[in-house]
Amino acid sequence: MNSNTNITDDILVKCENIVTTFPFDKTRRIKAVDGVSLELKKGEIVGLVGESGSGKSVTSMSMLQLIMSPGQVEGDVRINGMEGNMLDYGMFSKEARSVRGGKIGMIFQEPMTSLNHIIKVGEQIKENIKTHLNLDDAAAKKKAIEMMEKVGIANPDIRYNQYPAEFSGGMRQRVMIAMVLAADPEVLIADEATTALDVTTQAQILDLIKNLSVERNVSVIIITHNLRLVARYADRIYVMYGGNIVESADKYTLFDKPVHPYTHGLLAAVPRLTDRKDRRLIPIEGLPPVPAKMPPYCKFYDRCKYRDERCKEGMAQLKEIGEGHFVRCVFSEEELKEKMKQLDGELEKTPEKLISDEVSLEVKDLRMYFPILKGMMKRKVGEVHAVEDVSFTVHRGETIGIVGESGCGKSTLAKCIMRALEPQHGEIKINGTDVPMRVPQRNTSA
């Protein structure tokens, strides 16, 4: 039974009116988060999206009492099973520490900043288990190895004794997931957890999180600026701008019937596979507001093409326009639709590209091998075939894409074309001329 009478049994986390401030000068404090309210239900995956600087990460850190002085957090954070307001406990209190890493686990964007470089990864996972589950050393080690295997790390009994630097970026993120899940949390917060990974590894990590969410009934908050990502994995989505929630709904409603102009702007800037080839992506003009110069009215006013004087009368409140669909805007849904009809019209098409028959770049049978050296004498024992017989041409005015997983040779190929690396075999011609890597030096001895 829930010991906290302020939230129902189906809700794990409920935040109301979180305000996070930081000092700007001797007399003023600026608001990084301004009155954010949200909730997370059991077994639910929620997306928190918005541009960089919108307040997503600060919101999650405020929830967990991770904002250090001189930052200040006000509001009400209720966690199922915990007495009282989380924000009433000190950052280093026993109660707050039992929640962080125990009931609620957090995966940060760059695992190398969260892992200790000089401690073996298995020992770091074991330490978290012993802290939150009170197991003895042998049982904690056994569970750590089991969790490493669970998240897809091969040979976990061997890799248990390896250091973070011996793992790839994707594998380090798996270590972090294993560490967080090993303490049997009820909530997992993934703060831009896959941003630095290639798309294949991103999909593997997020599929892993989703599968573990189903298997272990773990609720998840995904913090990201990637709308396509939350469309695939989230159940509900909160859209943030300027430290506020501007729209929230289930993902189907948000993508099918967005209302707030900012949500429309985000969706208009995202390419889709079903788009016409000549569809022009429409950026949101301008920049997000500077926290020190935040207006007392709609934060999106300066960038909104539907604005009028009513928007300056004050900050609009979140209003429910449909079941579970909330929007912060002074205009009604009908008014916004009418404005969009008048101002948007037919979307501008991209101009037709003119591709000439002239070849700007020709790559033929390119090979780039790197030696594998061993011992103090650096004896060559093998080769890494980074690029193998690559050929293509690029015509003037043409754009080509080179895609592939990390380690497939994309960057090496680019360096060869730029002649930053000297390939072992092949031709690289720019405008029909083979540009050598090294420019012959003039003989000045005469």
Short mmCIF file of C-alpha atoms in Angstrom, two decimals:
data_model
loop_
_atom_site.label_atom_id
_atom_site.label_comp_id
_atom_site.label_asym_id
_atom_site.label_seq_id
_atom_site.Cartn_x
_atom_site.Cartn_y
_atom_site.Cartn_z
CA MET A 1 0.00 0.00 0.00
CA ASN A 2 1.23 3.49 -0.78
CA SER A 3 2.46 5.21 2.38
CA ASN A 4 2.13 8.63 0.76
CA THR A 5 -1.49 9.72 0.81
CA ASN A 6 -0.94 12.51 -1.72
CA ILE A 7 -0.56 10.22 -4.75
CA THR A 8 -2.50 7.18 -5.89
CA ASP A 9 -1.04 3.68 -6.05
CA ASP A 10 -0.73 3.73 -9.86
CA ILE A 11 1.54 6.82 -9.82
CA LEU A 12 5.24 6.44 -9.00
CA VAL A 13 6.40 10.07 -9.26
CA LYS A 14 4.34 13.26 -9.16
CA CYS A 15 5.93 16.71 -9.44
CA GLU A 16 3.99 19.90 -8.91
CA ASN A 17 5.15 23.45 -9.61
CA ILE A 18 8.91 22.82 -9.64
CA VAL A 19 10.84 26.10 -9.75
CA THR A 20 14.65 25.94 -10.03
CA THR A 21 16.69 29.12 -9.78
CA PHE A 22 20.34 30.10 -10.00
CA PRO A 23 22.00 33.40 -9.00
CA PHE A 24 22.63 35.78 -11.87
CA ASP A 25 24.07 38.75 -10.00
CA LYS A 26 24.02 40.10 -6.46
CA THR A 27 20.33 40.97 -6.59
CA ARG A 28 18.70 38.62 -9.10
CA ARG A 29 18.09 34.91 -9.55
CA ILE A 30 17.13 33.40 -12.90
CA LYS A 31 14.61 30.61 -13.41
CA ALA A 32 15.90 27.59 -15.34
CA VAL A 33 12.67 25.71 -14.57
CA ASP A 34 9.50 27.69 -13.99
CA GLY A 35 6.50 25.86 -12.55
CA VAL A 36 6.86 22.40 -14.13
CA SER A 37 4.32 19.73 -13.16
CA LEU A 38 4.37 16.15 -14.41
CA GLU A 39 3.64 12.60 -13.33
CA LEU A 40 4.87 9.09 -14.12
CA LYS A 41 2.69 6.01 -13.80
CA LYS A 42 3.78 2.44 -13.14
CA GLY A 43 5.13 0.68 -16.23
CA GLU A 44 4.88 3.86 -18.33
CA ILE A 45 7.48 5.38 -20.65
CA VAL A 46 7.34 9.17 -20.76
CA GLY A 47 9.24 11.44 -23.13
CA LEU A 48 10.50 14.89 -22.11
CA VAL A 49 11.43 16.77 -25.29
CA GLY A 50 12.57 20.23 -26.31
CA GLU A 51 15.53 22.18 -27.61
CA SER A 52 18.80 22.42 -25.72
CA GLY A 53 18.34 24.82 -22.81
CA SER A 54 14.61 24.21 -22.44
CA GLY A 55 15.04 22.86 -18.90
CA LYS A 56 14.68 19.11 -19.43
CA SER A 57 17.81 17.96 -17.58
CA VAL A 58 17.45 20.55 -14.83
CA THR A 59 13.90 19.30 -14.22
CA SER A 60 15.07 15.70 -13.74
CA MET A 61 17.98 16.77 -11.53
CA SER A 62 15.64 18.93 -9.46
CA MET A 63 13.36 15.93 -8.90
CA LEU A 64 16.26 13.94 -7.46
CA GLN A 65 17.75 16.71 -5.31
CA LEU A 66 20.87 16.89 -7.52
CA ILE A 67 20.96 20.69 -7.80
CA MET A 68 23.85 21.91 -5.69
CA SER A 69 24.10 25.28 -3.97
CA PRO A 70 23.84 28.10 -4.95
CA GLY A 71 21.03 26.59 -7.04
CA GLN A 72 17.65 26.39 -5.29
CA VAL A 73 14.67 24.13 -5.95
CA GLU A 74 11.11 24.79 -4.78
CA GLY A 75 7.95 22.81 -5.36
CA ASP A 76 6.50 19.45 -4.44
CA VAL A 77 7.94 16.08 -5.50
CA ARG A 78 6.05 13.03 -4.27
CA ILE A 79 7.48 9.54 -4.72
CA ASN A 80 5.39 6.44 -4.14
CA GLY A 81 6.47 4.78 -0.89
CA MET A 82 8.31 7.82 0.45
CA GLU A 83 6.87 9.98 3.20
CA GLY A 84 6.53 13.67 2.48
CA ASN A 85 8.04 15.95 -0.12
CA MET A 86 11.37 14.78 -1.62
CA LEU A 87 12.52 18.41 -1.70
CA ASP A 88 12.19 18.70 2.09
CA TYR A 89 15.08 16.26 2.54
CA GLY A 90 18.66 17.43 2.19
CA MET A 91 20.69 16.58 -0.89
CA PHE A 92 22.91 14.23 1.13
CA SER A 93 20.24 12.91 3.48
CA LYS A 94 19.76 9.18 3.97
CA GLU A 95 16.26 9.43 2.49
CA ALA A 96 17.39 11.22 -0.69
CA ARG A 97 20.33 8.85 -1.23
CA SER A 98 18.06 5.81 -0.84
CA VAL A 99 15.89 7.17 -3.68
CA ARG A 100 18.80 8.09 -5.99
CA GLY A 101 20.30 4.92 -7.41
CA GLY A 102 17.79 2.80 -5.51
CA LYS A 103 14.14 3.53 -6.22
CA ILE A 104 15.08 5.88 -9.09
CA GLY A 105 18.10 5.27 -11.33
CA MET A 106 19.54 7.76 -13.81
CA ILE A 107 21.60 7.19 -16.97
CA PHE A 108 23.51 10.28 -18.10
CA GLN A 109 24.52 11.29 -21.62
CA GLU A 110 28.23 10.43 -21.40
CA PRO A 111 29.02 7.27 -19.41
CA MET A 112 32.73 8.12 -19.14
CA THR A 113 31.80 11.05 -16.87
CA SER A 114 29.75 8.74 -14.63
CA LEU A 115 32.12 5.76 -14.46
CA ASN A 116 35.32 5.82 -12.40
CA HIS A 117 38.25 5.39 -14.80
CA ILE A 118 40.49 3.58 -12.29
CA ILE A 119 37.97 1.06 -10.90
CA LYS A 120 36.94 -2.08 -12.77
CA VAL A 121 33.39 -1.84 -14.12
CA GLY A 122 32.24 -4.95 -12.28
CA GLU A 123 33.36 -3.52 -8.96
CA GLN A 124 31.42 -0.33 -9.65
CA ILE A 125 28.24 -2.29 -10.36
CA LYS A 126 28.83 -4.42 -7.25
CA GLU A 127 29.24 -1.32 -5.09
CA ASN A 128 25.85 0.02 -6.18
CA ILE A 129 24.22 -3.35 -5.43
CA LYS A 130 25.75 -3.54 -1.96
CA THR A 131 24.68 0.04 -1.21
CA HIS A 132 21.02 -0.39 -2.11
CA LEU A 133 20.27 -4.13 -1.70
CA ASN A 134 22.44 -4.96 1.33
CA LEU A 135 23.87 -8.14 -0.24
CA ASP A 136 27.20 -9.64 0.82
CA ASP A 137 30.24 -9.40 -1.43
CA ALA A 138 29.82 -12.77 -3.16
CA ALA A 139 26.09 -12.34 -3.81
CA ALA A 140 26.60 -8.79 -5.09
CA LYS A 141 29.33 -9.94 -7.50
CA LYS A 142 27.10 -12.75 -8.78
CA LYS A 143 24.23 -10.31 -9.39
CA ALA A 144 26.59 -7.84 -11.11
CA ILE A 145 27.74 -10.51 -13.58
CA GLU A 146 24.12 -11.56 -14.17
CA MET A 147 23.13 -7.95 -14.94
CA MET A 148 26.07 -7.49 -17.33
CA GLU A 149 24.89 -10.56 -19.22
CA LYS A 150 21.29 -9.32 -19.10
CA VAL A 151 22.19 -6.08 -20.88
CA GLY A 152 24.03 -7.88 -23.66
CA ILE A 153 27.68 -7.71 -22.56
CA ALA A 154 29.41 -10.86 -23.85
CA ASN A 155 31.70 -12.84 -21.52
CA PRO A 156 30.59 -10.92 -18.43
CA ASP A 157 32.78 -12.94 -16.04
CA ILE A 158 35.85 -11.73 -18.00
CA ARG A 159 34.67 -8.18 -18.68
CA TYR A 160 33.77 -7.76 -15.00
CA ASN A 161 37.50 -7.23 -14.38
CA GLN A 162 38.04 -4.70 -17.18
CA TYR A 163 38.21 -0.91 -16.93
CA PRO A 164 35.84 1.61 -18.64
CA ALA A 165 38.51 2.55 -21.22
CA GLU A 166 38.44 -1.06 -22.49
CA PHE A 167 34.78 -0.73 -23.55
CA SER A 168 33.26 0.99 -26.59
CA GLY A 169 30.80 3.87 -26.14
CA GLY A 170 27.80 1.60 -26.60
CA MET A 171 29.18 -1.00 -24.20
CA ARG A 172 29.93 1.65 -21.57
CA GLN A 173 26.31 2.76 -21.80
CA ARG A 174 25.28 -0.88 -21.30
CA VAL A 175 27.47 -0.95 -18.18
CA MET A 176 25.61 2.12 -16.88
CA ILE A 177 22.24 0.46 -17.57
CA ALA A 178 23.43 -2.68 -15.76
CA MET A 179 24.58 -0.58 -12.81
CA VAL A 180 21.27 1.26 -12.58
CA LEU A 181 19.05 -1.80 -13.05
CA ALA A 182 21.11 -3.94 -10.66
CA ALA A 183 19.62 -2.01 -7.73
CA ASP A 184 16.09 -3.02 -8.87
CA PRO A 185 14.77 0.55 -9.42
CA GLU A 186 11.15 1.32 -10.07
CA VAL A 187 11.99 4.34 -12.24
CA LEU A 188 14.73 4.80 -14.85
CA ILE A 189 15.62 8.28 -16.14
CA ALA A 190 17.59 8.27 -19.42
CA ASP A 191 19.00 11.79 -19.94
CA GLU A 192 20.15 11.97 -23.58
CA ALA A 193 21.53 8.49 -22.96
CA THR A 194 22.09 7.66 -26.64
CA THR A 195 22.96 11.04 -28.18
CA ALA A 196 26.66 10.27 -28.71
CA LEU A 197 26.03 6.80 -30.18
CA ASP A 198 25.49 5.78 -33.81
CA VAL A 199 21.91 5.03 -34.86
CA THR A 200 22.30 1.24 -34.73
CA THR A 201 23.71 1.30 -31.22
CA GLN A 202 21.03 3.84 -30.23
CA ALA A 203 18.32 1.43 -31.34
CA GLN A 204 19.95 -1.46 -29.46
CA ILE A 205 20.21 0.54 -26.22
CA LEU A 206 16.66 1.89 -26.42
CA ASP A 207 15.20 -1.50 -27.35
CA LEU A 208 17.05 -2.90 -24.35
CA ILE A 209 15.57 -0.23 -22.06
CA LYS A 210 12.07 -0.81 -23.45
CA ASN A 211 12.33 -4.61 -23.10
CA LEU A 212 13.64 -4.36 -19.55
CA SER A 213 10.83 -1.91 -18.79
CA VAL A 214 8.30 -4.54 -19.86
CA GLU A 215 10.04 -7.49 -18.19
CA ARG A 216 10.73 -5.75 -14.87
CA ASN A 217 7.78 -3.29 -14.89
CA VAL A 218 10.19 -0.34 -14.71
CA SER A 219 8.84 3.11 -15.54
CA VAL A 220 11.06 5.24 -17.77
CA ILE A 221 11.56 8.96 -18.44
CA ILE A 222 13.39 9.57 -21.74
CA ILE A 223 14.91 13.05 -21.97
CA THR A 224 15.79 13.96 -25.54
CA HIS A 225 15.49 16.52 -28.34
CA ASN A 226 14.83 13.69 -30.83
CA LEU A 227 11.11 13.54 -31.66
CA ARG A 228 11.49 10.41 -33.77
CA LEU A 229 12.95 8.61 -30.79
CA VAL A 230 10.06 9.39 -28.43
CA ALA A 231 7.56 8.60 -31.20
CA ARG A 232 8.88 5.04 -31.21
CA TYR A 233 9.38 4.40 -27.50
CA ALA A 234 7.27 6.76 -25.35
CA ASP A 235 3.66 6.37 -24.24
CA ARG A 236 3.17 10.02 -23.27
CA ILE A 237 5.17 13.13 -24.17
CA TYR A 238 5.82 16.43 -22.39
CA VAL A 239 7.09 19.27 -24.63
CA MET A 240 9.25 21.85 -22.81
CA TYR A 241 10.24 25.37 -23.82
CA GLY A 242 11.87 28.11 -21.75
CA GLY A 243 11.56 26.13 -18.53
CA ASN A 244 7.82 25.46 -19.01
CA ILE A 245 5.69 22.56 -20.17
CA VAL A 246 3.91 23.96 -23.25
CA GLU A 247 2.06 20.81 -24.35
CA SER A 248 1.54 17.25 -23.14
CA ALA A 249 -0.45 14.33 -24.47
CA ASP A 250 -0.17 10.69 -25.43
CA LYS A 251 2.16 10.25 -28.38
CA TYR A 252 -0.57 9.48 -30.92
CA THR A 253 -2.49 12.65 -30.07
CA LEU A 254 0.64 14.81 -29.99
CA PHE A 255 1.86 13.68 -33.42
CA ASP A 256 -1.56 13.53 -35.08
CA LYS A 257 -3.11 16.68 -33.55
CA PRO A 258 -0.39 19.01 -32.22
CA VAL A 259 -1.75 22.36 -31.02
CA HIS A 260 0.96 24.57 -29.54
CA PRO A 261 2.91 26.55 -32.19
CA TYR A 262 6.21 25.31 -30.74
CA THR A 263 5.15 21.66 -31.11
CA HIS A 264 4.11 22.41 -34.70
CA GLY A 265 7.51 24.00 -35.29
CA LEU A 266 9.39 20.98 -33.94
CA LEU A 267 7.40 18.58 -36.11
CA ALA A 268 7.78 20.74 -39.23
CA ALA A 269 11.57 20.58 -38.85
CA VAL A 270 11.69 16.77 -38.76
CA PRO A 271 12.18 14.86 -42.04
CA ARG A 272 9.96 11.83 -42.62
CA LEU A 273 10.31 8.86 -44.92
CA THR A 274 6.83 9.57 -46.31
CA ASP A 275 7.72 13.17 -47.29
CA ARG A 276 7.82 14.33 -50.88
CA LYS A 277 11.37 14.66 -52.12
CA ASP A 278 10.85 18.37 -52.70
CA ARG A 279 9.41 19.11 -49.25
CA ARG A 280 11.31 21.95 -47.57
CA LEU A 281 12.07 21.53 -43.86
CA ILE A 282 10.95 24.63 -41.97
CA PRO A 283 13.23 25.71 -39.12
CA ILE A 284 11.98 27.63 -36.10
CA GLU A 285 13.36 31.12 -36.64
CA GLY A 286 15.37 32.75 -33.86
CA LEU A 287 16.90 31.34 -30.69
CA PRO A 288 15.47 30.14 -27.37
CA PRO A 289 15.13 32.90 -24.75
CA VAL A 290 18.06 33.73 -22.49
CA PRO A 291 17.05 32.85 -18.89
CA ALA A 292 18.28 36.22 -17.62
CA LYS A 293 15.97 38.02 -20.10
CA MET A 294 12.93 35.76 -19.88
CA PRO A 295 9.73 37.72 -20.62
CA PRO A 296 6.84 37.68 -18.09
CA TYR A 297 4.50 36.54 -20.85
CA CYS A 298 4.66 33.67 -23.39
CA LYS A 299 8.27 32.48 -23.63
CA PHE A 300 7.76 31.54 -27.29
CA TYR A 301 6.40 34.97 -28.28
CA ASP A 302 9.46 36.25 -30.16
CA ARG A 303 9.67 33.12 -32.35
CA CYS A 304 5.96 32.48 -32.87
CA LYS A 305 4.58 33.47 -36.27
CA TYR A 306 0.98 33.39 -34.94
CA ARG A 307 1.54 35.90 -32.10
CA ASP A 308 -0.53 38.99 -31.40
CA GLU A 309 -0.92 41.45 -28.52
CA ARG A 310 -3.00 39.02 -26.44
CA CYS A 311 0.14 36.92 -25.95
CA LYS A 312 1.74 39.76 -23.97
CA GLU A 313 -1.07 40.00 -21.43
CA GLY A 314 0.54 37.38 -19.21
CA MET A 315 1.68 33.77 -19.00
CA ALA A 316 -1.01 31.36 -20.22
CA GLN A 317 -1.90 28.45 -17.95
CA LEU A 318 -1.94 24.82 -19.03
CA LYS A 319 -5.48 23.98 -20.07
CA GLU A 320 -6.97 20.62 -20.94
CA ILE A 321 -8.41 20.67 -24.46
CA GLY A 322 -9.05 16.94 -24.67
CA GLU A 323 -8.66 13.86 -22.50
CA GLY A 324 -5.11 14.01 -21.18
CA HIS A 325 -4.14 16.69 -23.74
CA PHE A 326 -2.85 19.91 -22.15
CA VAL A 327 -1.69 23.09 -23.93
CA ARG A 328 -0.23 26.38 -22.66
CA CYS A 329 -1.46 29.03 -25.12
CA VAL A 330 -3.83 32.01 -25.01
CA PHE A 331 -5.42 30.94 -28.31
CA SER A 332 -8.06 28.26 -28.55
CA GLU A 333 -7.48 25.26 -30.79
CA GLU A 334 -9.90 26.71 -33.36
CA GLU A 335 -8.15 30.10 -33.37
CA LEU A 336 -4.76 28.48 -33.96
CA LYS A 337 -6.15 26.38 -36.81
CA GLU A 338 -7.53 29.51 -38.46
CA LYS A 339 -4.23 31.38 -38.05
CA MET A 340 -2.34 28.44 -39.53
CA LYS A 341 -4.64 28.40 -42.56
CA GLN A 342 -4.08 32.10 -43.16
CA LEU A 343 -0.32 32.19 -42.63
CA ASP A 344 0.99 28.81 -43.71
CA GLY A 345 -0.71 28.14 -47.01
CA GLU A 346 1.05 25.74 -49.34
CA LEU A 347 4.41 24.62 -47.97
CA GLU A 348 7.25 25.95 -50.03
CA LYS A 349 8.96 23.37 -52.19
CA THR A 350 12.68 23.04 -52.42
CA PRO A 351 14.09 24.29 -55.71
CA GLU A 352 14.95 21.61 -58.20
CA LYS A 353 18.61 20.72 -58.05
CA LEU A 354 20.70 21.10 -61.17
CA ILE A 355 23.24 18.30 -61.35
CA SER A 356 25.80 18.63 -64.09
CA ASP A 357 27.55 15.84 -65.99
CA GLU A 358 30.87 17.21 -64.77
CA VAL A 359 32.55 14.97 -62.21
CA SER A 360 33.83 16.88 -59.17
CA LEU A 361 35.17 13.92 -57.20
CA GLU A 362 36.14 10.44 -58.35
CA VAL A 363 37.26 7.71 -55.96
CA LYS A 364 38.37 4.41 -57.47
CA ASP A 365 39.42 1.15 -55.79
CA LEU A 366 40.47 2.91 -52.58
CA ARG A 367 42.17 0.85 -49.87
CA MET A 368 43.39 2.01 -46.49
CA TYR A 369 45.06 -0.47 -44.14
CA PHE A 370 46.50 0.16 -40.68
CA PRO A 371 49.26 -2.05 -39.26
CA ILE A 372 48.81 -4.02 -36.03
CA LEU A 373 52.02 -3.65 -34.04
CA LYS A 374 53.12 -5.79 -31.11
CA GLY A 375 55.94 -5.75 -28.58
CA MET A 376 58.60 -3.18 -27.69
CA MET A 377 60.04 -3.38 -31.19
CA LYS A 378 56.63 -2.63 -32.70
CA ARG A 379 56.69 -5.72 -34.87
CA LYS A 380 53.91 -5.85 -37.44
CA VAL A 381 51.69 -8.86 -36.80
CA GLY A 382 48.69 -8.01 -39.01
CA GLU A 383 46.55 -5.33 -40.63
CA VAL A 384 43.21 -3.66 -40.06
CA HIS A 385 41.40 -3.23 -43.38
CA ALA A 386 39.66 0.08 -42.63
CA VAL A 387 38.67 0.83 -46.25
CA GLU A 388 38.51 -1.92 -48.88
CA ASP A 389 38.06 -1.25 -52.62
CA VAL A 390 35.70 1.75 -52.34
CA SER A 391 34.68 3.45 -55.59
CA PHE A 392 32.18 6.26 -56.30
CA THR A 393 31.79 9.54 -58.20
CA VAL A 394 30.21 12.85 -57.19
CA HIS A 395 28.95 15.21 -59.90
CA ARG A 396 28.93 19.00 -59.53
CA GLY A 397 25.79 20.04 -57.65
CA GLU A 398 25.17 16.52 -56.31
CA THR A 399 24.87 15.52 -52.64
CA ILE A 400 25.66 11.98 -51.57
CA GLY A 401 25.36 10.41 -48.13
CA ILE A 402 27.86 7.96 -46.65
CA VAL A 403 26.28 6.05 -43.76
CA GLY A 404 27.18 3.07 -41.62
CA GLU A 405 27.86 1.96 -38.07
CA SER A 406 30.74 3.21 -35.98
CA GLY A 407 33.99 1.63 -37.15
CA CYS A 408 32.84 0.90 -40.71
CA GLY A 409 35.36 3.30 -42.27
CA LYS A 410 33.37 6.50 -42.97
CA SER A 411 35.78 8.89 -41.26
CA THR A 412 38.84 7.09 -42.61
CA LEU A 413 37.43 7.41 -46.12
CA ALA A 414 36.90 11.15 -45.62
CA LYS A 415 40.46 11.57 -44.32
CA CYS A 416 41.81 9.75 -47.37
CA ILE A 417 39.84 12.06 -49.68
CA MET A 418 41.23 15.07 -47.82
CA ARG A 419 44.69 13.45 -48.11
CA ALA A 420 45.12 13.56 -44.35
CA LEU A 421 45.88 9.84 -44.75
CA GLU A 422 47.82 8.24 -47.60
CA PRO A 423 45.93 5.17 -48.88
CA GLN A 424 47.82 2.06 -49.94
CA HIS A 425 45.93 1.73 -53.20
CA GLY A 426 43.47 3.56 -55.43
CA GLU A 427 42.84 6.89 -57.08
CA ILE A 428 41.31 10.10 -55.72
CA LYS A 429 40.68 12.75 -58.35
CA ILE A 430 39.26 16.22 -57.70
CA ASN A 431 38.04 17.91 -60.88
CA GLY A 432 39.97 15.31 -62.84
CA THR A 433 43.29 15.93 -61.04
CA ASP A 434 44.95 13.58 -58.58
CA VAL A 435 46.07 15.83 -55.73
CA PRO A 436 49.07 14.30 -53.93
CA MET A 437 49.19 14.11 -50.15
CA ARG A 438 52.63 15.65 -49.90
CA VAL A 439 53.59 18.67 -51.97
CA PRO A 440 57.13 18.13 -53.40
CA GLN A 441 59.56 20.61 -51.90
CA ARG A 442 61.71 22.76 -54.17
CA ASN A 443 65.40 21.91 -54.22
CA THR A 444 67.13 25.02 -52.83
CA SER A 445 70.66 23.57 -52.60
CA ALA A 446 71.66 24.96 -56.00
#
